[in-house]
Coordinates of C-alpha atoms and ligand atoms in Angstrom, one line a residue:
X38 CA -5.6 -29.4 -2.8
X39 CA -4.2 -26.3 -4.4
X40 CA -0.5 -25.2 -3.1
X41 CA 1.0 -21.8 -2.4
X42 CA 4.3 -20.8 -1.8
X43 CA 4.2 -16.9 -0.4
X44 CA 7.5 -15.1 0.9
X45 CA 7.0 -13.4 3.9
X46 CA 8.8 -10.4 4.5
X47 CA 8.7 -8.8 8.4
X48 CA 11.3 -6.5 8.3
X49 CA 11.7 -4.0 11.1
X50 CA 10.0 -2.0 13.6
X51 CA 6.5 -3.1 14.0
X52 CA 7.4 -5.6 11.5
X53 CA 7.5 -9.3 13.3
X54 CA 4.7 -8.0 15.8
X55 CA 2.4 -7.7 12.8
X56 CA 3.9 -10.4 10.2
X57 CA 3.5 -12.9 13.8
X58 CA -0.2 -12.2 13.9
X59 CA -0.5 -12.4 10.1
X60 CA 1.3 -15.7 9.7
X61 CA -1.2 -17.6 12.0
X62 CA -4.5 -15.8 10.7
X63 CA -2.9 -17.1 6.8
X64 CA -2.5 -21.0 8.4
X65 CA -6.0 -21.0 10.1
X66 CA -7.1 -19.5 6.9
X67 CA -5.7 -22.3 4.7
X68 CA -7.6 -25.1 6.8
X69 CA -10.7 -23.7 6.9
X70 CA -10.3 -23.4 3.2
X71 CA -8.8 -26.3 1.9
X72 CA -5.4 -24.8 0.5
X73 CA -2.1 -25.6 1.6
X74 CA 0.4 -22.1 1.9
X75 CA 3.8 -22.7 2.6
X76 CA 5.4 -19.6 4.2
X77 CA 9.2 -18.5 3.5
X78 CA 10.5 -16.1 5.6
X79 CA 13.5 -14.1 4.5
X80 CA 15.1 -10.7 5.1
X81 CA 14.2 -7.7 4.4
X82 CA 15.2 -4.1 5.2
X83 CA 17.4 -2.8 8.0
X84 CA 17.4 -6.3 9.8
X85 CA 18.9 -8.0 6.3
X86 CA 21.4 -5.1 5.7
X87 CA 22.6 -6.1 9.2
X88 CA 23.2 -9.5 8.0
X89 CA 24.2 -9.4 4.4
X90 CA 24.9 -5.4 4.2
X91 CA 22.3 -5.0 1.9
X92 CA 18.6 -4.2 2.4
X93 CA 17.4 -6.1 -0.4
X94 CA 20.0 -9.3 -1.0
X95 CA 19.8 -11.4 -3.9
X96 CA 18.4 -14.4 -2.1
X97 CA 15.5 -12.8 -0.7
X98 CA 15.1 -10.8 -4.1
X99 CA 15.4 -14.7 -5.8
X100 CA 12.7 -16.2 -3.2
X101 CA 10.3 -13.3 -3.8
X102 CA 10.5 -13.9 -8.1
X103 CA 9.9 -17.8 -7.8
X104 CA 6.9 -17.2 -5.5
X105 CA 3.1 -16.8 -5.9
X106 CA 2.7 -14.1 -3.5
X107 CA 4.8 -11.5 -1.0
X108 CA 3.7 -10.3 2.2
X109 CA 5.9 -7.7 3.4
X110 CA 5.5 -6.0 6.6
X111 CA 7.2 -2.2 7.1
X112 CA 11.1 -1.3 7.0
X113 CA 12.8 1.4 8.4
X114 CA 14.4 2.8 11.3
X115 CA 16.4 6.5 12.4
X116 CA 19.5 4.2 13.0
X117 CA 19.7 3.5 9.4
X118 CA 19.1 7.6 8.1
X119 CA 23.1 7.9 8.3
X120 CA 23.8 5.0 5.1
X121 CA 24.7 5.9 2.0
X122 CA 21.4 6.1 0.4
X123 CA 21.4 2.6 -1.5
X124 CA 22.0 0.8 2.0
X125 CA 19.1 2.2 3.3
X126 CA 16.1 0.2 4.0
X127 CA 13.5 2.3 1.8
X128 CA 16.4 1.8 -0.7
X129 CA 15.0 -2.3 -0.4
X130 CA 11.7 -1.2 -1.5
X131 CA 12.7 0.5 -4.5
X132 CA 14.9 -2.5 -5.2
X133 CA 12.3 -5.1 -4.7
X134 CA 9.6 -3.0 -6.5
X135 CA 12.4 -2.7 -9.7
X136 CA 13.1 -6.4 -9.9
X137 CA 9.6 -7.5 -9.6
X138 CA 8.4 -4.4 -11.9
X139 CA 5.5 -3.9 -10.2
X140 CA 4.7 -0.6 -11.8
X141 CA 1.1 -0.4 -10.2
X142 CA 0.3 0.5 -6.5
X143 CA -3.1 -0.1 -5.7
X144 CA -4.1 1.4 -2.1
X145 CA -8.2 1.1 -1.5
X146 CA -9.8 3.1 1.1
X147 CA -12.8 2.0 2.5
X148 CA -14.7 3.7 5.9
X149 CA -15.5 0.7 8.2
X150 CA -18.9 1.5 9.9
X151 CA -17.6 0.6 13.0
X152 CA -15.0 2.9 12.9
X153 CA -16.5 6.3 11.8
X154 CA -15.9 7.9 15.5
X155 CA -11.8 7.1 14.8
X156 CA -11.9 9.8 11.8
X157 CA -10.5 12.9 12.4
X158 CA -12.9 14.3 10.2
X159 CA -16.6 14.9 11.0
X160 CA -18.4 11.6 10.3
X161 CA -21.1 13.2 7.5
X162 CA -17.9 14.2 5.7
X163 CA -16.3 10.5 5.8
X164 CA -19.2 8.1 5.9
X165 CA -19.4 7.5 1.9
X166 CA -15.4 6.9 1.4
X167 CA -14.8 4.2 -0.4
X168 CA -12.3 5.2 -3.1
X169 CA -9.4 3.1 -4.6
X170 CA -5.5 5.1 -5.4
X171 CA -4.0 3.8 -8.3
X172 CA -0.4 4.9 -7.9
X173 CA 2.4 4.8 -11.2
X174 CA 5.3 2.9 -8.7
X175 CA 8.5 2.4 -10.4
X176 CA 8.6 5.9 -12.9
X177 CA 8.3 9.3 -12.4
X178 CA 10.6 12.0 -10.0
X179 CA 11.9 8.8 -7.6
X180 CA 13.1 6.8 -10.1
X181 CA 14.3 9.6 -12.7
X182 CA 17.4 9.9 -13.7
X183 CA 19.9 12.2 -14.3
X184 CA 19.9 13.2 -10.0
X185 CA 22.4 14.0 -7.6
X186 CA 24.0 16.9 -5.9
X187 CA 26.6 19.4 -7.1
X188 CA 29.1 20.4 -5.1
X189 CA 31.5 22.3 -7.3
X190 CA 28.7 25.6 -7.2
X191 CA 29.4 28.4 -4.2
X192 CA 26.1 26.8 -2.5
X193 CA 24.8 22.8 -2.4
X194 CA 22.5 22.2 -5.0
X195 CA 20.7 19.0 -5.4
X196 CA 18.4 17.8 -7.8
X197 CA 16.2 15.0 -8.8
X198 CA 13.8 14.4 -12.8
X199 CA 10.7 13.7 -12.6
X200 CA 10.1 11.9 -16.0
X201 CA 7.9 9.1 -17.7
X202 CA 7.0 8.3 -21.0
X203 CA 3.9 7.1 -22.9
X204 CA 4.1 3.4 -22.3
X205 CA 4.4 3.9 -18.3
X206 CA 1.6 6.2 -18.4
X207 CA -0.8 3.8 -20.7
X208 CA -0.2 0.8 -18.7
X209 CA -1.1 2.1 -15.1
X210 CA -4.5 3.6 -17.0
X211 CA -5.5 0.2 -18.1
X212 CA -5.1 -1.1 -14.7
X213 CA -7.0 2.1 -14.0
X214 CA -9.8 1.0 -15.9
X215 CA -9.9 -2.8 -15.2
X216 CA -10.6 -1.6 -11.6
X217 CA -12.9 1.1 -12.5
X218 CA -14.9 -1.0 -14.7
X219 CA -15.2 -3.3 -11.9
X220 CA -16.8 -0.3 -9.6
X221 CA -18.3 2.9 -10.1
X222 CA -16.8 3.6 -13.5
X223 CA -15.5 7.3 -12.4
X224 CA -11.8 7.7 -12.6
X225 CA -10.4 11.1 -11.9
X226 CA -6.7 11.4 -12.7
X227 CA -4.7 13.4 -10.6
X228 CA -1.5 15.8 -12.4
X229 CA 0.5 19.4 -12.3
X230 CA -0.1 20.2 -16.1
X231 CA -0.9 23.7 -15.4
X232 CA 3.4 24.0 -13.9
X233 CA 5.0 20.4 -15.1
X234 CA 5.3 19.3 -18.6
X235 CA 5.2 15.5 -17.6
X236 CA 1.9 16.1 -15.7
X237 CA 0.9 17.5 -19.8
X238 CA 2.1 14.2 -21.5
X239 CA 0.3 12.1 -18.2
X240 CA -2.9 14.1 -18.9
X241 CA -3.1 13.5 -22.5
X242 CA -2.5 10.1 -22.5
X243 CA -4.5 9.5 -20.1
X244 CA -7.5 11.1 -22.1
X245 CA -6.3 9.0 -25.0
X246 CA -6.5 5.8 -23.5
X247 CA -9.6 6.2 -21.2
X248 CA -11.7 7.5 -24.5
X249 CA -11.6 4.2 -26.1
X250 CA -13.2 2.7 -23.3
X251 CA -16.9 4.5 -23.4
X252 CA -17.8 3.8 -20.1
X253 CA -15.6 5.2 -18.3
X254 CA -16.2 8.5 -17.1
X255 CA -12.9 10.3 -16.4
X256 CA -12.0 14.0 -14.9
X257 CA -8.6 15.5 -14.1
X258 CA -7.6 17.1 -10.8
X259 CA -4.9 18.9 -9.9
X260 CA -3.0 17.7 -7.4
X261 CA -3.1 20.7 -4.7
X262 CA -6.9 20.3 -5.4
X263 CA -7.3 16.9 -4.9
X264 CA -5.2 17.1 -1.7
X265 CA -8.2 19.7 -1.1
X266 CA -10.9 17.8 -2.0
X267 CA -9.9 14.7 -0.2
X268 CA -10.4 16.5 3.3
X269 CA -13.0 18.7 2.0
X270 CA -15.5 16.1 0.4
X271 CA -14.0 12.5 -0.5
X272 CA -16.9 11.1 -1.0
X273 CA -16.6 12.6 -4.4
X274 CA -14.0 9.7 -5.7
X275 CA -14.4 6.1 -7.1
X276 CA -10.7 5.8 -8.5
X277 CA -8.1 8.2 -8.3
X278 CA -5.0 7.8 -11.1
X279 CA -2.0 9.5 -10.3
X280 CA 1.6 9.3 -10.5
X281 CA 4.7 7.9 -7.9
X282 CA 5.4 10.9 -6.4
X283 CA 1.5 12.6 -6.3
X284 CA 0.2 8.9 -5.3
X285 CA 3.0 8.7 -2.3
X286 CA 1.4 11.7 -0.7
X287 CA -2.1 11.5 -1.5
X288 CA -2.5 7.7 -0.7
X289 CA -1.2 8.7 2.9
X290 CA -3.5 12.1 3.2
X291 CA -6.5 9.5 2.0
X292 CA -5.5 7.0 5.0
X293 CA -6.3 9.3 7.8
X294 CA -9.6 9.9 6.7
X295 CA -10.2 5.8 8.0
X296 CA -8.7 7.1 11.4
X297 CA -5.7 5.5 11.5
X298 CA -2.9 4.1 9.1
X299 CA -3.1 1.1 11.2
X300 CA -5.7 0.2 9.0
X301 CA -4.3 0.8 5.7
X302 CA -3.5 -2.1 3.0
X303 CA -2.0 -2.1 -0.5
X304 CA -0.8 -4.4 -3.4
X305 CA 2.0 -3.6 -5.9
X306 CA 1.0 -5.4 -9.0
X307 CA 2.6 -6.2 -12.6
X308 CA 0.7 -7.8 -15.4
X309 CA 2.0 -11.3 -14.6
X310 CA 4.5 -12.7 -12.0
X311 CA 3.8 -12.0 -7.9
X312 CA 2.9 -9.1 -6.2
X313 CA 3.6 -7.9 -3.2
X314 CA 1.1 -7.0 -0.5
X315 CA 1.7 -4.8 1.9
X316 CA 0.4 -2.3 4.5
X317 CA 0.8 1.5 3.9
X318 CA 2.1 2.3 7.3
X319 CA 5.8 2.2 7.5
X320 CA 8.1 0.5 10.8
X321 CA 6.4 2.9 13.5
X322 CA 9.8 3.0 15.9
X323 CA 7.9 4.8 18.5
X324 CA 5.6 1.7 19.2
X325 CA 8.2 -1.3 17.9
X326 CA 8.7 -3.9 20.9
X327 CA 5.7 -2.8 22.9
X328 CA 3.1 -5.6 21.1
X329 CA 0.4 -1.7 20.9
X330 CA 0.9 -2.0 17.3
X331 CA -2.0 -2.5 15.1
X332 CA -2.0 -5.5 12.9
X333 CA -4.8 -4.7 10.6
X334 CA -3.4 -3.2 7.9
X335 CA -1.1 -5.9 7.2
X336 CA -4.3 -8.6 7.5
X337 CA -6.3 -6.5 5.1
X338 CA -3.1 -6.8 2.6
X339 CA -2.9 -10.5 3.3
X340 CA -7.1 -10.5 2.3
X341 CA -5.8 -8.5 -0.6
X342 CA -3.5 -11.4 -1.5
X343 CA -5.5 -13.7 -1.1
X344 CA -8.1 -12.0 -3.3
X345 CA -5.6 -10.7 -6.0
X346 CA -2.5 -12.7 -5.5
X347 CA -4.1 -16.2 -5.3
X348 CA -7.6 -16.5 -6.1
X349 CA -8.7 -17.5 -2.6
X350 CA -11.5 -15.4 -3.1
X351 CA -13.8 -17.0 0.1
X352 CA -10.7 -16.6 2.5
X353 CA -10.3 -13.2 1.6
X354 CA -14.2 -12.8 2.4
X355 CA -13.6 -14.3 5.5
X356 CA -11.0 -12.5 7.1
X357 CA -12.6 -9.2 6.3
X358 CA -16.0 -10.2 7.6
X359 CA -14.1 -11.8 11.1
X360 CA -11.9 -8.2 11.2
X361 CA -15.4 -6.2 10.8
X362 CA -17.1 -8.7 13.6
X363 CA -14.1 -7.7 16.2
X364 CA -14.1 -4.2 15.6
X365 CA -17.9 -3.8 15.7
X366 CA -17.6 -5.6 19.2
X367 CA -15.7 -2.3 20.5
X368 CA -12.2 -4.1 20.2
X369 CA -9.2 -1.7 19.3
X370 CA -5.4 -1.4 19.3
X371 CA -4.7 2.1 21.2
X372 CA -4.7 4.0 17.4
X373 CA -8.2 3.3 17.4
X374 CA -9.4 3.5 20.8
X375 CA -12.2 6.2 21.8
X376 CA -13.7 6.2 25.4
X377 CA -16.2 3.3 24.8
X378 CA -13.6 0.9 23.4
X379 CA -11.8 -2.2 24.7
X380 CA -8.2 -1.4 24.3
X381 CA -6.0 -4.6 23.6
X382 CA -2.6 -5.4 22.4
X383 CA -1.3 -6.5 19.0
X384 CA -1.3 -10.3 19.7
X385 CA -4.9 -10.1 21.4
X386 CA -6.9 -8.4 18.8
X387 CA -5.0 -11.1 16.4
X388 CA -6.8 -13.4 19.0
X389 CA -9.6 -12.2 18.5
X390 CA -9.6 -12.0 14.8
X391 CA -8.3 -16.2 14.8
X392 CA -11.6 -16.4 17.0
X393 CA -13.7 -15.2 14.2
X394 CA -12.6 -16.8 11.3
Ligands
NAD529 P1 5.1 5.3 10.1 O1 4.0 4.9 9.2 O2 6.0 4.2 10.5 O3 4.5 5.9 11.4 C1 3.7 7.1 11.4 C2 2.8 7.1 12.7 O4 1.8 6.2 12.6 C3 3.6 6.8 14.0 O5 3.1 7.5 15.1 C4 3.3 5.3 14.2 O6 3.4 4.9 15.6 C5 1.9 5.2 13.7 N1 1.7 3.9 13.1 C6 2.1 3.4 11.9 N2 1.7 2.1 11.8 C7 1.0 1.8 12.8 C8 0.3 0.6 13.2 N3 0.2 -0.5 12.5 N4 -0.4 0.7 14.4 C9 -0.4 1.8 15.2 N5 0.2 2.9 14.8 C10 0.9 2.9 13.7 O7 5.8 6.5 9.4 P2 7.2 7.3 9.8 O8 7.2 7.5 11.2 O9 7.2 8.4 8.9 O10 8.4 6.3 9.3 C11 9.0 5.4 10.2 C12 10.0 4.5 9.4 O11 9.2 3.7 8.5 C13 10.9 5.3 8.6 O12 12.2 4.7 8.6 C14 10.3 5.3 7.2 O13 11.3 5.5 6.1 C15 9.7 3.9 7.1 N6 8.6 3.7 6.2 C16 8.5 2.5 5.6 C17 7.5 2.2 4.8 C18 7.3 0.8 4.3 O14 7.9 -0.1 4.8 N7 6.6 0.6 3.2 C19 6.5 3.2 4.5 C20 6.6 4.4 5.2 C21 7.7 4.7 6.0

């Protein structure tokens, strides 16, 4: 029987509603497919800066590098906006991200049939998405350096450098390309070169590795057009390639057109070692505790883990098919609800998912 040893990371807010629901859908998952998962659970976030006084400490950093696979939930709370940046819980994320280098953000975006009514966007305009965001994660303008503020001047100034080099910019377009290659073949790379000389060195190297590869087809956007596009006709996109910053935005303007970032998954990916899986939404504060939260996203990132992270190709297959047979029986968290849906909790739509599988 093959063994797994995943980390799972629920961190705050919404966090342990979602990562609760998660964890039993993964253990029915394993017996019906003949795989034994052993879950770790360590801390993460606000809730491990509250016990070690650091969002990302070394042991859970140590777990997540010996592991096969990371589930992470959301971090983040108001209570923590006060900490000197580096104690702060998105401060975690870039840590974790850093020591795992997982330089490639993958967010797909896929229109469920069932849910075309929970679009803000007319359904003719949204029926056809089915685009994949490959995001540059650990470079560019949050990770530049120098940045800081300066206070010796008669006003504040702050400042931050957006930079990458070469390398960073040819790795994330071969991951680009495997996934393209594996769909429609269309990859449209998204930059500033008209304004930002970065965007000028990310656009030429882009062209220069996607031309050896003569079946891709590639086009270049820039980015206050493809914000744009994406509301005015996303059915355009296969694979959108884009930077940290430019990805960041775009990946979350991309999630409303599925109706909700409830529904949202991604995986952070290097070219060997784990990756982490995790859903795009952050810690929701304004529905933590209340068991309303939607646990979707975080099950299609688990399906992405199982599909990515640990070749469980089948169980992947088969918690996206029991997910689609819920929600095309009119089940919904309150994100998704419309008038002719049945509204149910976090912990019973995770019931009814378990029911599926
Ligand atoms: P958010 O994604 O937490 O919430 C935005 C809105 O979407 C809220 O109204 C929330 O209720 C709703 N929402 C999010 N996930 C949902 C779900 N699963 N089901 C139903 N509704 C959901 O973004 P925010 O409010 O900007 O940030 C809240 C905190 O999360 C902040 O501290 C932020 O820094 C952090 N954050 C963390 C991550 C992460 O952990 N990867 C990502 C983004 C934001």
């Amino acid at each position: 029987m093959k063994k797994y040893k995943i980390v799972l990371l629920s961190g705050d807010g919404i966090g342990p509603e979602i990562s609760e629901v998660s964890k039993k859908v993964i253990k029915k998952l394993s017996k019906n497919h003949n795989f034994d998962i052993e879950i770790i659970e360590e801390l993460f976030g606000g809730i491990a800066y509250e016990k070690y006084g650091s969002p990302a400490p070394d042991k859970t950093l140590d777990q997540c590098k010996k592991s096969d696979a990371v589930l992470l939930a959301c971090v983040g709370d108001i209570k923590y906006d006060s900490l000197a940046r580096e104690l702060r819980p998105e401060s975690g994320l870039l840590k974790l991200r850093s020591a795992l280098n997982l330089f490639a953000n993958i967010r797909p975006v896929k229109i469920r049939k069932s849910l075309l009514d929970a679009s803000t966007l007319k359904k003719e305009i949204v029926e056809h998405v089915d685009l994949i965001v490959v995001r540059e994660l650990i470079g560019g303008i949050y990770f530049g350096k120098p940045r800081g503020h300066i206070t010796d001047t008669k006003i504040p100034k702050a400042f931050n450098t957006m930079v990458y080099d070469s390398a960073e910019i040819e790795r994330i377009t071969e991951i680009a390309i495997k996934i393209a290659n594996q769909r429609n073949k269309k990859i449209c790379s998204v930059d500033k070169s008209n304004v930002l000389e970065v965007s000028q060195l990310w656009r030429d190297t882009v062209l220069n590795i996607t031309s050896k590869d003569k079946n891709i087809s590639l086009s270049n956007m820039y980015v206050d057009n493809a914000a744009m596009q994406l509301v005015r006709d996303p059915g355009q996109f296969d694979v959108i390639l884009t930077s940290n910053l430019f990805g960041d935005i775009l990946s979350d303007l991309a999630a409303m057109l599925t109706g909700s970032i409830g529904m949202l998954p991604s995986a952070s990916l290097n070219n060997d070692g784990p990756g982490v899986f995790e859903p795009v939404h952050g810690s929701a504060p304004d529905i933590a505790g209340k068991n309303i939260a939607n646990p979707i996203a975080m099950l299609l990132s688990a399906s992405m883990m199982l599909k990515i992270g640990l070749n469980e190709e089948e169980a992947a297959e088969n918690l996206e098919t029991a997910i689609d047979k819920v929600l095309s029986k009119g089940f919904r968290t309150a994100d998704l609800a419309d008038r002719s849906s049945e509204v149910l909790s976090c912990s019973e739509i995770g019931d009814k998912i378990m029911d599926e599988i």
